[in-house]
PDB file of C-alpha atoms in Angstrom:
ATOM      1  CA  MET F 126      36.149  22.937 -28.621  1.00  0.00           C
ATOM      2  CA  ALA F 127      34.461  19.524 -29.236  1.00  0.00           C
ATOM      3  CA  ASP F 128      36.790  17.863 -26.796  1.00  0.00           C
ATOM      4  CA  VAL F 129      35.385  20.103 -24.263  1.00  0.00           C
ATOM      5  CA  LEU F 130      31.816  19.366 -25.001  1.00  0.00           C
ATOM      6  CA  ILE F 131      32.652  15.752 -24.824  1.00  0.00           C
ATOM      7  CA  ALA F 132      34.451  16.161 -21.498  1.00  0.00           C
ATOM      8  CA  LEU F 133      31.438  18.132 -20.069  1.00  0.00           C
ATOM      9  CA  ALA F 134      28.823  15.430 -21.425  1.00  0.00           C
ATOM     10  CA  LEU F 135      30.962  12.757 -19.903  1.00  0.00           C
ATOM     11  CA  LEU F 136      30.985  14.569 -16.489  1.00  0.00           C
ATOM     12  CA  LEU F 137      27.299  15.019 -16.505  1.00  0.00           C
ATOM     13  CA  VAL F 138      26.707  11.326 -17.507  1.00  0.00           C
ATOM     14  CA  ALA F 139      28.914  10.366 -14.495  1.00  0.00           C
ATOM     15  CA  ALA F 140      27.045  12.566 -11.976  1.00  0.00           C
ATOM     16  CA  THR F 141      23.583  11.485 -13.256  1.00  0.00           C
ATOM     17  CA  ALA F 142      24.643   8.035 -13.082  1.00  0.00           C
ATOM     18  CA  THR F 143      25.921   8.308  -9.670  1.00  0.00           C
ATOM     19  CA  ALA F 144      22.588  10.254  -8.489  1.00  0.00           C
ATOM     20  CA  ALA F 145      20.508   7.202 -10.116  1.00  0.00           C
ATOM     21  CA  VAL F 146      22.363   4.799  -8.069  1.00  0.00           C
ATOM     22  CA  ALA F 147      22.300   6.949  -4.666  1.00  0.00           C
ATOM     23  CA  VAL F 148      18.605   7.636  -4.725  1.00  0.00           C
ATOM     24  CA  ARG F 149      16.745   5.074  -2.589  1.00  0.00           C
ATOM     25  CA  ASP F 150      13.005   5.975  -3.959  1.00  0.00           C
ATOM     26  CA  PRO F 151      12.176   3.759  -6.799  1.00  0.00           C
ATOM     27  CA  ALA F 152       9.782   6.554  -8.111  1.00  0.00           C
ATOM     28  CA  ARG F 153      12.515   9.078  -7.794  1.00  0.00           C
ATOM     29  CA  GLN F 154      14.982   6.581  -9.114  1.00  0.00           C
ATOM     30  CA  ALA F 155      12.970   6.442 -12.329  1.00  0.00           C
ATOM     31  CA  LEU F 156      13.150  10.063 -12.639  1.00  0.00           C
ATOM     32  CA  VAL F 157      16.616  10.227 -12.108  1.00  0.00           C
ATOM     33  CA  LEU F 158      17.080   7.516 -14.661  1.00  0.00           C
ATOM     34  CA  SER F 159      15.192   9.616 -17.229  1.00  0.00           C
ATOM     35  CA  LEU F 160      17.366  12.525 -16.794  1.00  0.00           C
ATOM     36  CA  LEU F 161      20.258  10.125 -17.265  1.00  0.00           C
ATOM     37  CA  GLY F 162      18.606   9.199 -20.385  1.00  0.00           C
ATOM     38  CA  LEU F 163      18.589  12.719 -21.799  1.00  0.00           C
ATOM     39  CA  VAL F 164      22.229  13.275 -20.800  1.00  0.00           C
ATOM     40  CA  LEU F 165      23.162  10.163 -22.698  1.00  0.00           C
ATOM     41  CA  THR F 166      21.281  11.531 -25.606  1.00  0.00           C
ATOM     42  CA  LEU F 167      23.448  14.756 -25.382  1.00  0.00           C
ATOM     43  CA  LEU F 168      26.571  12.823 -25.102  1.00  0.00           C
ATOM     44  CA  PHE F 169      25.322  10.715 -28.244  1.00  0.00           C
ATOM     45  CA  THR F 170      24.655  13.863 -30.122  1.00  0.00           C
ATOM     46  CA  VAL F 171      27.933  15.431 -29.334  1.00  0.00           C
ATOM     47  CA  LEU F 172      29.709  12.336 -30.541  1.00  0.00           C
ATOM     48  CA  GLN F 173      27.737  12.925 -33.884  1.00  0.00           C
ATOM     49  CA  ALA F 174      25.733   9.614 -33.451  1.00  0.00           C
ATOM     50  CA  PRO F 175      22.196  11.068 -34.089  1.00  0.00           C
ATOM     51  CA  ASP F 176      20.503   7.588 -34.669  1.00  0.00           C
ATOM     52  CA  VAL F 177      21.872   6.473 -31.362  1.00  0.00           C
ATOM     53  CA  ALA F 178      20.890   9.479 -29.570  1.00  0.00           C
ATOM     54  CA  LEU F 179      17.202   9.261 -30.990  1.00  0.00           C
ATOM     55  CA  SER F 180      17.213   5.587 -29.820  1.00  0.00           C
ATOM     56  CA  GLN F 181      18.456   6.806 -26.394  1.00  0.00           C
ATOM     57  CA  LEU F 182      15.600   9.625 -26.080  1.00  0.00           C
ATOM     58  CA  ALA F 183      12.862   7.189 -26.972  1.00  0.00           C
ATOM     59  CA  VAL F 184      13.806   4.104 -24.850  1.00  0.00           C
ATOM     60  CA  GLY F 185      16.157   5.422 -22.102  1.00  0.00           C
ATOM     61  CA  SER F 186      14.301   8.712 -21.481  1.00  0.00           C
ATOM     62  CA  ALA F 187      10.743   7.822 -22.085  1.00  0.00           C
ATOM     63  CA  LEU F 188       9.830   4.168 -22.305  1.00  0.00           C
ATOM     64  CA  THR F 189      11.900   2.634 -19.523  1.00  0.00           C
ATOM     65  CA  PRO F 190      11.227   4.923 -16.725  1.00  0.00           C
ATOM     66  CA  LEU F 191       7.560   4.741 -17.523  1.00  0.00           C
ATOM     67  CA  LEU F 192       7.676   1.019 -17.116  1.00  0.00           C
ATOM     68  CA  ILE F 193       9.439   1.341 -13.993  1.00  0.00           C
ATOM     69  CA  LEU F 194       6.918   3.840 -12.742  1.00  0.00           C
ATOM     70  CA  LEU F 195       4.030   1.706 -13.681  1.00  0.00           C
ATOM     71  CA  SER F 196       5.617  -1.501 -12.073  1.00  0.00           C
ATOM     72  CA  VAL F 197       6.408   0.669  -8.771  1.00  0.00           C
ATOM     73  CA  ARG F 198       2.701   1.834  -8.730  1.00  0.00           C
ATOM     74  CA  LYS F 199       1.258  -1.807  -9.403  1.00  0.00           C
ATOM     75  CA  ALA F 200       3.602  -3.294  -6.615  1.00  0.00           C
ATOM     76  CA  ARG F 201       2.418  -0.824  -4.244  1.00  0.00           C
ATOM     77  CA  ARG F 202      -1.130  -1.278  -4.987  1.00  0.00           C
ATOM     78  CA  ARG F 203      -0.694  -4.800  -4.741  1.00  0.00           C
ATOM     79  CA  SER F 204       0.828  -4.428  -1.289  1.00  0.00           C
ATOM     80  CA  LEU F 205      -2.014  -2.273   0.006  1.00  0.00           C
ATOM     81  CA  ASP F 206      -4.500  -4.678  -1.076  1.00  0.00           C
ATOM     82  CA  GLN F 207      -2.660  -7.274   0.592  1.00  0.00           C
ATOM     83  CA  VAL F 208      -2.659  -5.219   3.980  1.00  0.00           C
ATOM     84  CA  ARG F 209      -6.304  -4.352   3.580  1.00  0.00           C
ATOM     85  CA  ALA F 210      -7.029  -8.372   2.954  1.00  0.00           C
ATOM     86  CA  ASP F 211      -5.085  -9.279   5.892  1.00  0.00           C
ATOM     87  CA  LYS F 212      -6.628  -6.395   8.133  1.00  0.00           C
ATOM     88  CA  GLU F 213     -10.385  -7.633   7.218  1.00  0.00           C
ATOM     89  CA  ALA F 214      -9.370 -11.176   7.899  1.00  0.00           C
ATOM     90  CA  GLY F 215      -7.900 -10.465  11.198  1.00  0.00           C
ATOM     91  CA  GLU F 216     -11.156  -8.397  12.239  1.00  0.00           C
ATOM     92  CA  GLY F 217     -13.302 -11.165  10.725  1.00  0.00           C
ATOM     93  CA  GLY F 218     -11.791 -13.855  12.794  1.00  0.00           C
ATOM     94  CA  THR F 219     -12.163 -12.146  16.144  1.00  0.00           C
TER      95      THR F 219
END
């Protein structure tokens, strides 16, 4: 029974890792990465490594996707600010 759970968890890890690579939008990619962290937590729990599972839950499922989402948000905001500045500079010059 334990071998079946390990095999199922490994298949879920492979599927979610593939999905994380296949998704193009960075915001969605962060969400899929969070799901991957949860599946890895499940795998570590099945492998009887609760300390590693708790670390993965905190870092891989919560902290890393949050940092990615905040970085994407800041980059998009900077990009919009730059577009607005360029537009205002173009209107002021004519």
